[in-house]
Amino acid sequence: MEYIIIIIGAVFVNNIVLAQFLGICPYLGVSAKVSTSVGMSGAVMFVMTLATLVTFLIFNYILIPLNIEYLQTISYILVVASLVQMVEIILKKVSPALYQALGIFLPLIVTNCAILGVTILAVREDFGFNLLESVVFAIGNALGFALTIVLFAGIREHLDLVDVPKGMRGAPAALVVAGILALAFMGFANLV
Amino acid sequence: MGQLQNFTKGFVKENPVFVLLLGLCPALGVTTSAFNGLGMGLATTFVLVSSNIVVSLIKDLIPAKVRIPSFIVVIASFVTITQLVMEAYMPALFDSLGLFIPLIVVNCLVMGRAEAFASKNDTWSAIVDGLGMGLGFAFALTLLGGLREILGAGEFFGMTIFPGDGMLVFVLAPGAFIGLGYLVALNNIVKKKLEKTA
């Protein structure tokens, strides 16, 4: 039950994109088509879950015992960057089909602040997550990312057909649409 | 390009937020008030200028293959410095910016300038570029923060402008997206006007 609450909280109530403003760059950058947004969501889910698992262990079993929590930012970004690199190499070898699907999105993920943000949030003291809970938290956030980016891409495909005022074309119109989506997601507030 | 142009390009023509659409996460996340926007903008400027200086100094020492990880370590070190200094001397601002301070590391703006500019230019140009881009970022964040604060709470830098309750939605998440959308549109129009007169 607790895990379900974590997932619902992460997907709907504190949605990573629309409520916490993480991962806006890929959200606007790769949401022009539904198919690319699905690929991006897959890559994010994969890396986010793995990165949270690894950084949780590093934080609790290396940084805290050695009393060097202030190195959190540096060590996390290195973990995320090398993890992405490693995943890329392994995928290329083991599953060329999956690599084809996720390939171009993987390097982009290093600078996706959603990944670093979730790994930092997952070890926050006020949440007090254990290992399994933080992994579930990561999966929930990845699902939330997937839901919003696919929804958004669906809307943007239709937006191309609409007569938008000249100055608002492109990014401004997309941002206003994102705002309206965020407004809709506010309806989930206080759900859990 | 003259140094003056190098400095001013970050404000309208190549504004990181309005034109390049870089660093949008903090731009949307912390701009509930003009003060928060300014604080975040200045913190990013500090990291940007410092990392630009270091990157331009060490650009000949690091092999091309490992340059991205090296840049990341340089940036992350300055972010950690900012984080510790802010926690010690500005705890209130530190609390309201929260998660977005460590996330300066993954602000594409900082990495982008290190890779696209500082690694190819001399230190002096890199400082000017960092200052211009950073202050352009701070300008954009303050503008968005001010807009949201005025419309949402009727205040500007904490001073009351309109008494009574504002439109709460502008302080909440949707207002950030909508406010930024209109500011980007406005910047597009201003940019076109400037190009016509030039």
mmCIF file with all atom_site columns, C-alpha atoms in Angstrom, chain A:
data_model
loop_
_atom_site.group_PDB
_atom_site.id
_atom_site.type_symbol
_atom_site.label_atom_id
_atom_site.label_alt_id
_atom_site.label_comp_id
_atom_site.label_asym_id
_atom_site.label_entity_id
_atom_site.label_seq_id
_atom_site.pdbx_PDB_ins_code
_atom_site.Cartn_x
_atom_site.Cartn_y
_atom_site.Cartn_z
_atom_site.occupancy
_atom_site.B_iso_or_equiv
_atom_site.pdbx_formal_charge
_atom_site.auth_seq_id
_atom_site.auth_comp_id
_atom_site.auth_asym_id
_atom_site.auth_atom_id
_atom_site.pdbx_PDB_model_num
ATOM 1   C CA . MET A 1 1   ? 0.000  0.000  0.000   1.00 0.00 ? 1   MET A CA 1
ATOM 2   C CA . GLU A 1 2   ? 2.788  2.393  0.974   1.00 0.00 ? 2   GLU A CA 1
ATOM 3   C CA . TYR A 1 3   ? 4.457  1.825  -2.393  1.00 0.00 ? 3   TYR A CA 1
ATOM 4   C CA . ILE A 1 4   ? 1.248  2.613  -4.230  1.00 0.00 ? 4   ILE A CA 1
ATOM 5   C CA . ILE A 1 5   ? 0.984  5.879  -2.300  1.00 0.00 ? 5   ILE A CA 1
ATOM 6   C CA . ILE A 1 6   ? 4.575  6.777  -3.210  1.00 0.00 ? 6   ILE A CA 1
ATOM 7   C CA . ILE A 1 7   ? 3.840  6.098  -6.887  1.00 0.00 ? 7   ILE A CA 1
ATOM 8   C CA . ILE A 1 8   ? 0.556  8.013  -6.962  1.00 0.00 ? 8   ILE A CA 1
ATOM 9   C CA . GLY A 1 9   ? 2.191  10.892 -5.113  1.00 0.00 ? 9   GLY A CA 1
ATOM 10  C CA . ALA A 1 10  ? 5.059  11.025 -7.590  1.00 0.00 ? 10  ALA A CA 1
ATOM 11  C CA . VAL A 1 11  ? 2.952  10.629 -10.737 1.00 0.00 ? 11  VAL A CA 1
ATOM 12  C CA . PHE A 1 12  ? 0.001  12.893 -9.992  1.00 0.00 ? 12  PHE A CA 1
ATOM 13  C CA . VAL A 1 13  ? 0.421  15.056 -6.912  1.00 0.00 ? 13  VAL A CA 1
ATOM 14  C CA . ASN A 1 14  ? 4.050  16.142 -7.080  1.00 0.00 ? 14  ASN A CA 1
ATOM 15  C CA . ASN A 1 15  ? 4.489  15.571 -10.776 1.00 0.00 ? 15  ASN A CA 1
ATOM 16  C CA . ILE A 1 16  ? 8.134  15.970 -11.581 1.00 0.00 ? 16  ILE A CA 1
ATOM 17  C CA . VAL A 1 17  ? 7.635  18.205 -14.602 1.00 0.00 ? 17  VAL A CA 1
ATOM 18  C CA . LEU A 1 18  ? 4.469  20.132 -13.917 1.00 0.00 ? 18  LEU A CA 1
ATOM 19  C CA . ALA A 1 19  ? 4.785  20.639 -10.166 1.00 0.00 ? 19  ALA A CA 1
ATOM 20  C CA . GLN A 1 20  ? 8.520  20.425 -9.473  1.00 0.00 ? 20  GLN A CA 1
ATOM 21  C CA . PHE A 1 21  ? 9.872  21.885 -12.722 1.00 0.00 ? 21  PHE A CA 1
ATOM 22  C CA . LEU A 1 22  ? 12.510 19.229 -13.283 1.00 0.00 ? 22  LEU A CA 1
ATOM 23  C CA . GLY A 1 23  ? 13.412 17.945 -16.727 1.00 0.00 ? 23  GLY A CA 1
ATOM 24  C CA . ILE A 1 24  ? 11.904 20.901 -18.570 1.00 0.00 ? 24  ILE A CA 1
ATOM 25  C CA . CYS A 1 25  ? 14.617 20.829 -21.272 1.00 0.00 ? 25  CYS A CA 1
ATOM 26  C CA . PRO A 1 26  ? 13.723 17.375 -22.655 1.00 0.00 ? 26  PRO A CA 1
ATOM 27  C CA . TYR A 1 27  ? 10.072 18.131 -21.924 1.00 0.00 ? 27  TYR A CA 1
ATOM 28  C CA . LEU A 1 28  ? 10.144 20.990 -24.439 1.00 0.00 ? 28  LEU A CA 1
ATOM 29  C CA . GLY A 1 29  ? 12.946 19.622 -26.588 1.00 0.00 ? 29  GLY A CA 1
ATOM 30  C CA . VAL A 1 30  ? 11.815 16.133 -27.541 1.00 0.00 ? 30  VAL A CA 1
ATOM 31  C CA . SER A 1 31  ? 8.053  16.491 -27.310 1.00 0.00 ? 31  SER A CA 1
ATOM 32  C CA . ALA A 1 32  ? 7.399  17.418 -30.917 1.00 0.00 ? 32  ALA A CA 1
ATOM 33  C CA . LYS A 1 33  ? 6.324  13.860 -31.749 1.00 0.00 ? 33  LYS A CA 1
ATOM 34  C CA . VAL A 1 34  ? 4.650  11.179 -29.625 1.00 0.00 ? 34  VAL A CA 1
ATOM 35  C CA . SER A 1 35  ? 7.071  8.479  -30.803 1.00 0.00 ? 35  SER A CA 1
ATOM 36  C CA . THR A 1 36  ? 10.228 10.361 -29.747 1.00 0.00 ? 36  THR A CA 1
ATOM 37  C CA . SER A 1 37  ? 8.669  11.273 -26.428 1.00 0.00 ? 37  SER A CA 1
ATOM 38  C CA . VAL A 1 38  ? 7.964  7.601  -25.745 1.00 0.00 ? 38  VAL A CA 1
ATOM 39  C CA . GLY A 1 39  ? 11.621 6.776  -26.503 1.00 0.00 ? 39  GLY A CA 1
ATOM 40  C CA . MET A 1 40  ? 12.813 9.525  -24.199 1.00 0.00 ? 40  MET A CA 1
ATOM 41  C CA . SER A 1 41  ? 10.520 8.348  -21.385 1.00 0.00 ? 41  SER A CA 1
ATOM 42  C CA . GLY A 1 42  ? 11.898 4.818  -21.712 1.00 0.00 ? 42  GLY A CA 1
ATOM 43  C CA . ALA A 1 43  ? 15.478 6.045  -21.467 1.00 0.00 ? 43  ALA A CA 1
ATOM 44  C CA . VAL A 1 44  ? 14.624 8.274  -18.497 1.00 0.00 ? 44  VAL A CA 1
ATOM 45  C CA . MET A 1 45  ? 12.909 5.459  -16.634 1.00 0.00 ? 45  MET A CA 1
ATOM 46  C CA . PHE A 1 46  ? 15.854 3.135  -17.190 1.00 0.00 ? 46  PHE A CA 1
ATOM 47  C CA . VAL A 1 47  ? 18.536 5.587  -16.085 1.00 0.00 ? 47  VAL A CA 1
ATOM 48  C CA . MET A 1 48  ? 16.536 7.178  -13.279 1.00 0.00 ? 48  MET A CA 1
ATOM 49  C CA . THR A 1 49  ? 15.843 3.859  -11.553 1.00 0.00 ? 49  THR A CA 1
ATOM 50  C CA . LEU A 1 50  ? 19.410 2.665  -11.925 1.00 0.00 ? 50  LEU A CA 1
ATOM 51  C CA . ALA A 1 51  ? 20.919 5.999  -10.854 1.00 0.00 ? 51  ALA A CA 1
ATOM 52  C CA . THR A 1 52  ? 18.727 6.205  -7.756  1.00 0.00 ? 52  THR A CA 1
ATOM 53  C CA . LEU A 1 53  ? 19.702 2.681  -6.759  1.00 0.00 ? 53  LEU A CA 1
ATOM 54  C CA . VAL A 1 54  ? 23.427 3.391  -7.122  1.00 0.00 ? 54  VAL A CA 1
ATOM 55  C CA . THR A 1 55  ? 23.429 6.863  -5.560  1.00 0.00 ? 55  THR A CA 1
ATOM 56  C CA . PHE A 1 56  ? 21.331 5.665  -2.623  1.00 0.00 ? 56  PHE A CA 1
ATOM 57  C CA . LEU A 1 57  ? 23.968 3.039  -1.837  1.00 0.00 ? 57  LEU A CA 1
ATOM 58  C CA . ILE A 1 58  ? 26.820 5.518  -2.324  1.00 0.00 ? 58  ILE A CA 1
ATOM 59  C CA . PHE A 1 59  ? 25.204 8.134  -0.105  1.00 0.00 ? 59  PHE A CA 1
ATOM 60  C CA . ASN A 1 60  ? 24.352 5.788  2.753   1.00 0.00 ? 60  ASN A CA 1
ATOM 61  C CA . TYR A 1 61  ? 27.368 3.504  2.686   1.00 0.00 ? 61  TYR A CA 1
ATOM 62  C CA . ILE A 1 62  ? 30.195 5.780  1.532   1.00 0.00 ? 62  ILE A CA 1
ATOM 63  C CA . LEU A 1 63  ? 29.386 9.469  2.024   1.00 0.00 ? 63  LEU A CA 1
ATOM 64  C CA . ILE A 1 64  ? 27.666 9.250  5.429   1.00 0.00 ? 64  ILE A CA 1
ATOM 65  C CA . PRO A 1 65  ? 30.178 6.898  7.135   1.00 0.00 ? 65  PRO A CA 1
ATOM 66  C CA . LEU A 1 66  ? 33.057 9.066  5.901   1.00 0.00 ? 66  LEU A CA 1
ATOM 67  C CA . ASN A 1 67  ? 31.227 12.256 6.893   1.00 0.00 ? 67  ASN A CA 1
ATOM 68  C CA . ILE A 1 68  ? 31.612 13.833 3.467   1.00 0.00 ? 68  ILE A CA 1
ATOM 69  C CA . GLU A 1 69  ? 27.979 14.535 2.582   1.00 0.00 ? 69  GLU A CA 1
ATOM 70  C CA . TYR A 1 70  ? 29.025 17.857 1.059   1.00 0.00 ? 70  TYR A CA 1
ATOM 71  C CA . LEU A 1 71  ? 30.510 15.908 -1.842  1.00 0.00 ? 71  LEU A CA 1
ATOM 72  C CA . GLN A 1 72  ? 26.984 14.762 -2.740  1.00 0.00 ? 72  GLN A CA 1
ATOM 73  C CA . THR A 1 73  ? 26.611 17.012 -5.787  1.00 0.00 ? 73  THR A CA 1
ATOM 74  C CA . ILE A 1 74  ? 29.991 16.139 -7.304  1.00 0.00 ? 74  ILE A CA 1
ATOM 75  C CA . SER A 1 75  ? 29.752 12.399 -6.686  1.00 0.00 ? 75  SER A CA 1
ATOM 76  C CA . TYR A 1 76  ? 26.150 12.181 -7.920  1.00 0.00 ? 76  TYR A CA 1
ATOM 77  C CA . ILE A 1 77  ? 26.780 13.919 -11.211 1.00 0.00 ? 77  ILE A CA 1
ATOM 78  C CA . LEU A 1 78  ? 29.798 11.703 -11.832 1.00 0.00 ? 78  LEU A CA 1
ATOM 79  C CA . VAL A 1 79  ? 27.731 8.614  -11.068 1.00 0.00 ? 79  VAL A CA 1
ATOM 80  C CA . VAL A 1 80  ? 24.941 9.710  -13.396 1.00 0.00 ? 80  VAL A CA 1
ATOM 81  C CA . ALA A 1 81  ? 27.363 10.596 -16.205 1.00 0.00 ? 81  ALA A CA 1
ATOM 82  C CA . SER A 1 82  ? 29.365 7.388  -15.994 1.00 0.00 ? 82  SER A CA 1
ATOM 83  C CA . LEU A 1 83  ? 26.220 5.303  -15.567 1.00 0.00 ? 83  LEU A CA 1
ATOM 84  C CA . VAL A 1 84  ? 24.767 6.712  -18.774 1.00 0.00 ? 84  VAL A CA 1
ATOM 85  C CA . GLN A 1 85  ? 28.022 6.019  -20.553 1.00 0.00 ? 85  GLN A CA 1
ATOM 86  C CA . MET A 1 86  ? 28.082 2.451  -19.225 1.00 0.00 ? 86  MET A CA 1
ATOM 87  C CA . VAL A 1 87  ? 24.441 1.777  -20.064 1.00 0.00 ? 87  VAL A CA 1
ATOM 88  C CA . GLU A 1 88  ? 25.124 2.997  -23.576 1.00 0.00 ? 88  GLU A CA 1
ATOM 89  C CA . ILE A 1 89  ? 28.064 0.616  -24.037 1.00 0.00 ? 89  ILE A CA 1
ATOM 90  C CA . ILE A 1 90  ? 26.240 -2.373 -22.531 1.00 0.00 ? 90  ILE A CA 1
ATOM 91  C CA . LEU A 1 91  ? 23.052 -1.763 -24.500 1.00 0.00 ? 91  LEU A CA 1
ATOM 92  C CA . LYS A 1 92  ? 24.995 -1.488 -27.735 1.00 0.00 ? 92  LYS A CA 1
ATOM 93  C CA . LYS A 1 93  ? 26.474 -4.916 -27.099 1.00 0.00 ? 93  LYS A CA 1
ATOM 94  C CA . VAL A 1 94  ? 23.589 -6.766 -25.472 1.00 0.00 ? 94  VAL A CA 1
ATOM 95  C CA . SER A 1 95  ? 20.470 -5.361 -27.079 1.00 0.00 ? 95  SER A CA 1
ATOM 96  C CA . PRO A 1 96  ? 21.067 -3.509 -30.336 1.00 0.00 ? 96  PRO A CA 1
ATOM 97  C CA . ALA A 1 97  ? 17.322 -3.131 -30.853 1.00 0.00 ? 97  ALA A CA 1
ATOM 98  C CA . LEU A 1 98  ? 16.836 -1.311 -27.557 1.00 0.00 ? 98  LEU A CA 1
ATOM 99  C CA . TYR A 1 99  ? 19.970 0.712  -28.262 1.00 0.00 ? 99  TYR A CA 1
ATOM 100 C CA . GLN A 1 100 ? 18.479 1.798  -31.570 1.00 0.00 ? 100 GLN A CA 1
ATOM 101 C CA . ALA A 1 101 ? 15.332 2.923  -29.804 1.00 0.00 ? 101 ALA A CA 1
ATOM 102 C CA . LEU A 1 102 ? 16.953 4.732  -26.872 1.00 0.00 ? 102 LEU A CA 1
ATOM 103 C CA . GLY A 1 103 ? 20.367 5.517  -28.369 1.00 0.00 ? 103 GLY A CA 1
ATOM 104 C CA . ILE A 1 104 ? 20.134 9.179  -29.242 1.00 0.00 ? 104 ILE A CA 1
ATOM 105 C CA . PHE A 1 105 ? 18.354 10.015 -26.014 1.00 0.00 ? 105 PHE A CA 1
ATOM 106 C CA . LEU A 1 106 ? 20.925 8.559  -23.659 1.00 0.00 ? 106 LEU A CA 1
ATOM 107 C CA . PRO A 1 107 ? 23.620 11.275 -23.935 1.00 0.00 ? 107 PRO A CA 1
ATOM 108 C CA . LEU A 1 108 ? 20.920 13.918 -23.502 1.00 0.00 ? 108 LEU A CA 1
ATOM 109 C CA . ILE A 1 109 ? 19.992 12.406 -20.178 1.00 0.00 ? 109 ILE A CA 1
ATOM 110 C CA . VAL A 1 110 ? 23.227 13.407 -18.450 1.00 0.00 ? 110 VAL A CA 1
ATOM 111 C CA . THR A 1 111 ? 22.094 17.015 -18.393 1.00 0.00 ? 111 THR A CA 1
ATOM 112 C CA . ASN A 1 112 ? 18.507 16.101 -17.583 1.00 0.00 ? 112 ASN A CA 1
ATOM 113 C CA . CYS A 1 113 ? 18.047 17.673 -14.191 1.00 0.00 ? 113 CYS A CA 1
ATOM 114 C CA . ALA A 1 114 ? 15.158 15.303 -13.459 1.00 0.00 ? 114 ALA A CA 1
ATOM 115 C CA . ILE A 1 115 ? 17.655 12.470 -12.931 1.00 0.00 ? 115 ILE A CA 1
ATOM 116 C CA . LEU A 1 116 ? 19.949 14.383 -10.580 1.00 0.00 ? 116 LEU A CA 1
ATOM 117 C CA . GLY A 1 117 ? 16.935 15.956 -8.874  1.00 0.00 ? 117 GLY A CA 1
ATOM 118 C CA . VAL A 1 118 ? 15.258 12.635 -8.119  1.00 0.00 ? 118 VAL A CA 1
ATOM 119 C CA . THR A 1 119 ? 18.487 11.047 -6.870  1.00 0.00 ? 119 THR A CA 1
ATOM 120 C CA . ILE A 1 120 ? 18.966 13.967 -4.463  1.00 0.00 ? 120 ILE A CA 1
ATOM 121 C CA . LEU A 1 121 ? 15.306 13.940 -3.368  1.00 0.00 ? 121 LEU A CA 1
ATOM 122 C CA . ALA A 1 122 ? 15.355 10.190 -2.766  1.00 0.00 ? 122 ALA A CA 1
ATOM 123 C CA . VAL A 1 123 ? 17.862 10.502 0.103   1.00 0.00 ? 123 VAL A CA 1
ATOM 124 C CA . ARG A 1 124 ? 16.214 13.517 1.737   1.00 0.00 ? 124 ARG A CA 1
ATOM 125 C CA . GLU A 1 125 ? 15.898 13.054 5.449   1.00 0.00 ? 125 GLU A CA 1
ATOM 126 C CA . ASP A 1 126 ? 12.272 14.153 5.727   1.00 0.00 ? 126 ASP A CA 1
ATOM 127 C CA . PHE A 1 127 ? 11.219 11.354 3.366   1.00 0.00 ? 127 PHE A CA 1
ATOM 128 C CA . GLY A 1 128 ? 13.280 8.741  5.221   1.00 0.00 ? 128 GLY A CA 1
ATOM 129 C CA . PHE A 1 129 ? 13.085 6.241  2.358   1.00 0.00 ? 129 PHE A CA 1
ATOM 130 C CA . ASN A 1 130 ? 14.770 2.863  2.550   1.00 0.00 ? 130 ASN A CA 1
ATOM 131 C CA . LEU A 1 131 ? 16.398 1.344  -0.510  1.00 0.00 ? 131 LEU A CA 1
ATOM 132 C CA . LEU A 1 132 ? 13.267 -0.261 -1.945  1.00 0.00 ? 132 LEU A CA 1
ATOM 133 C CA . GLU A 1 133 ? 11.145 2.820  -1.292  1.00 0.00 ? 133 GLU A CA 1
ATOM 134 C CA . SER A 1 134 ? 13.601 5.118  -3.025  1.00 0.00 ? 134 SER A CA 1
ATOM 135 C CA . VAL A 1 135 ? 13.678 2.843  -6.070  1.00 0.00 ? 135 VAL A CA 1
ATOM 136 C CA . VAL A 1 136 ? 9.878  2.860  -6.147  1.00 0.00 ? 136 VAL A CA 1
ATOM 137 C CA . PHE A 1 137 ? 10.030 6.639  -5.802  1.00 0.00 ? 137 PHE A CA 1
ATOM 138 C CA . ALA A 1 138 ? 12.320 6.801  -8.844  1.00 0.00 ? 138 ALA A CA 1
ATOM 139 C CA . ILE A 1 139 ? 10.010 4.573  -10.880 1.00 0.00 ? 139 ILE A CA 1
ATOM 140 C CA . GLY A 1 140 ? 7.027  6.701  -9.878  1.00 0.00 ? 140 GLY A CA 1
ATOM 141 C CA . ASN A 1 141 ? 8.780  9.886  -10.944 1.00 0.00 ? 141 ASN A CA 1
ATOM 142 C CA . ALA A 1 142 ? 9.806  8.317  -14.243 1.00 0.00 ? 142 ALA A CA 1
ATOM 143 C CA . LEU A 1 143 ? 6.196  7.275  -14.839 1.00 0.00 ? 143 LEU A CA 1
ATOM 144 C CA . GLY A 1 144 ? 5.090  10.822 -14.049 1.00 0.00 ? 144 GLY A CA 1
ATOM 145 C CA . PHE A 1 145 ? 7.617  12.150 -16.551 1.00 0.00 ? 145 PHE A CA 1
ATOM 146 C CA . ALA A 1 146 ? 6.418  9.671  -19.178 1.00 0.00 ? 146 ALA A CA 1
ATOM 147 C CA . LEU A 1 147 ? 2.753  10.520 -18.621 1.00 0.00 ? 147 LEU A CA 1
ATOM 148 C CA . THR A 1 148 ? 3.239  14.277 -18.931 1.00 0.00 ? 148 THR A CA 1
ATOM 149 C CA . ILE A 1 149 ? 5.635  14.223 -21.878 1.00 0.00 ? 149 ILE A CA 1
ATOM 150 C CA . VAL A 1 150 ? 3.450  11.842 -23.926 1.00 0.00 ? 150 VAL A CA 1
ATOM 151 C CA . LEU A 1 151 ? 0.333  13.878 -23.131 1.00 0.00 ? 151 LEU A CA 1
ATOM 152 C CA . PHE A 1 152 ? 2.178  17.056 -24.067 1.00 0.00 ? 152 PHE A CA 1
ATOM 153 C CA . ALA A 1 153 ? 3.523  15.588 -27.314 1.00 0.00 ? 153 ALA A CA 1
ATOM 154 C CA . GLY A 1 154 ? 0.000  14.523 -28.261 1.00 0.00 ? 154 GLY A CA 1
ATOM 155 C CA . ILE A 1 155 ? -1.248 18.059 -27.769 1.00 0.00 ? 155 ILE A CA 1
ATOM 156 C CA . ARG A 1 156 ? 1.702  19.595 -29.604 1.00 0.00 ? 156 ARG A CA 1
ATOM 157 C CA . GLU A 1 157 ? 1.087  17.444 -32.682 1.00 0.00 ? 157 GLU A CA 1
ATOM 158 C CA . HIS A 1 158 ? -2.318 19.051 -32.922 1.00 0.00 ? 158 HIS A CA 1
ATOM 159 C CA . LEU A 1 159 ? -0.929 22.480 -32.132 1.00 0.00 ? 159 LEU A CA 1
ATOM 160 C CA . ASP A 1 160 ? 0.953  22.431 -35.444 1.00 0.00 ? 160 ASP A CA 1
ATOM 161 C CA . LEU A 1 161 ? -2.363 22.560 -37.266 1.00 0.00 ? 161 LEU A CA 1
ATOM 162 C CA . VAL A 1 162 ? -3.694 25.537 -35.354 1.00 0.00 ? 162 VAL A CA 1
ATOM 163 C CA . ASP A 1 163 ? -3.418 29.152 -36.456 1.00 0.00 ? 163 ASP A CA 1
ATOM 164 C CA . VAL A 1 164 ? -1.357 30.653 -33.638 1.00 0.00 ? 164 VAL A CA 1
ATOM 165 C CA . PRO A 1 165 ? -0.571 34.420 -33.547 1.00 0.00 ? 165 PRO A CA 1
ATOM 166 C CA . LYS A 1 166 ? 2.835  35.138 -35.092 1.00 0.00 ? 166 LYS A CA 1
ATOM 167 C CA . GLY A 1 167 ? 4.751  36.101 -31.944 1.00 0.00 ? 167 GLY A CA 1
ATOM 168 C CA . MET A 1 168 ? 3.373  33.126 -30.012 1.00 0.00 ? 168 MET A CA 1
ATOM 169 C CA . ARG A 1 169 ? 4.399  30.444 -32.512 1.00 0.00 ? 169 ARG A CA 1
ATOM 170 C CA . GLY A 1 170 ? 6.721  27.676 -31.313 1.00 0.00 ? 170 GLY A CA 1
ATOM 171 C CA . ALA A 1 171 ? 8.047  27.855 -27.763 1.00 0.00 ? 171 ALA A CA 1
ATOM 172 C CA . PRO A 1 172 ? 5.637  30.463 -26.309 1.00 0.00 ? 172 PRO A CA 1
ATOM 173 C CA . ALA A 1 173 ? 2.535  28.524 -27.369 1.00 0.00 ? 173 ALA A CA 1
ATOM 174 C CA . ALA A 1 174 ? 4.059  25.280 -26.057 1.00 0.00 ? 174 ALA A CA 1
ATOM 175 C CA . LEU A 1 175 ? 4.771  26.929 -22.706 1.00 0.00 ? 175 LEU A CA 1
ATOM 176 C CA . VAL A 1 176 ? 1.206  28.192 -22.384 1.00 0.00 ? 176 VAL A CA 1
ATOM 177 C CA . VAL A 1 177 ? -0.068 24.686 -23.176 1.00 0.00 ? 177 VAL A CA 1
ATOM 178 C CA . ALA A 1 178 ? 2.259  23.317 -20.489 1.00 0.00 ? 178 ALA A CA 1
ATOM 179 C CA . GLY A 1 179 ? 0.800  25.878 -18.099 1.00 0.00 ? 179 GLY A CA 1
ATOM 180 C CA . ILE A 1 180 ? -2.732 24.711 -18.822 1.00 0.00 ? 180 ILE A CA 1
ATOM 181 C CA . LEU A 1 181 ? -1.624 21.081 -18.307 1.00 0.00 ? 181 LEU A CA 1
ATOM 182 C CA . ALA A 1 182 ? -0.089 22.107 -14.983 1.00 0.00 ? 182 ALA A CA 1
ATOM 183 C CA . LEU A 1 183 ? -3.386 23.744 -14.069 1.00 0.00 ? 183 LEU A CA 1
ATOM 184 C CA . ALA A 1 184 ? -5.154 20.475 -14.816 1.00 0.00 ? 184 ALA A CA 1
ATOM 185 C CA . PHE A 1 185 ? -2.674 18.540 -12.670 1.00 0.00 ? 185 PHE A CA 1
ATOM 186 C CA . MET A 1 186 ? -3.335 20.900 -9.771  1.00 0.00 ? 186 MET A CA 1
ATOM 187 C CA . GLY A 1 187 ? -6.657 19.117 -9.508  1.00 0.00 ? 187 GLY A CA 1
ATOM 188 C CA . PHE A 1 188 ? -4.736 16.166 -8.031  1.00 0.00 ? 188 PHE A CA 1
ATOM 189 C CA . ALA A 1 189 ? -3.409 18.250 -5.121  1.00 0.00 ? 189 ALA A CA 1
ATOM 190 C CA . ASN A 1 190 ? -4.104 16.766 -1.669  1.00 0.00 ? 190 ASN A CA 1
ATOM 191 C CA . LEU A 1 191 ? -4.943 13.405 -3.242  1.00 0.00 ? 191 LEU A CA 1
ATOM 192 C CA . VAL A 1 192 ? -2.587 11.559 -0.886  1.00 0.00 ? 192 VAL A CA 1
#
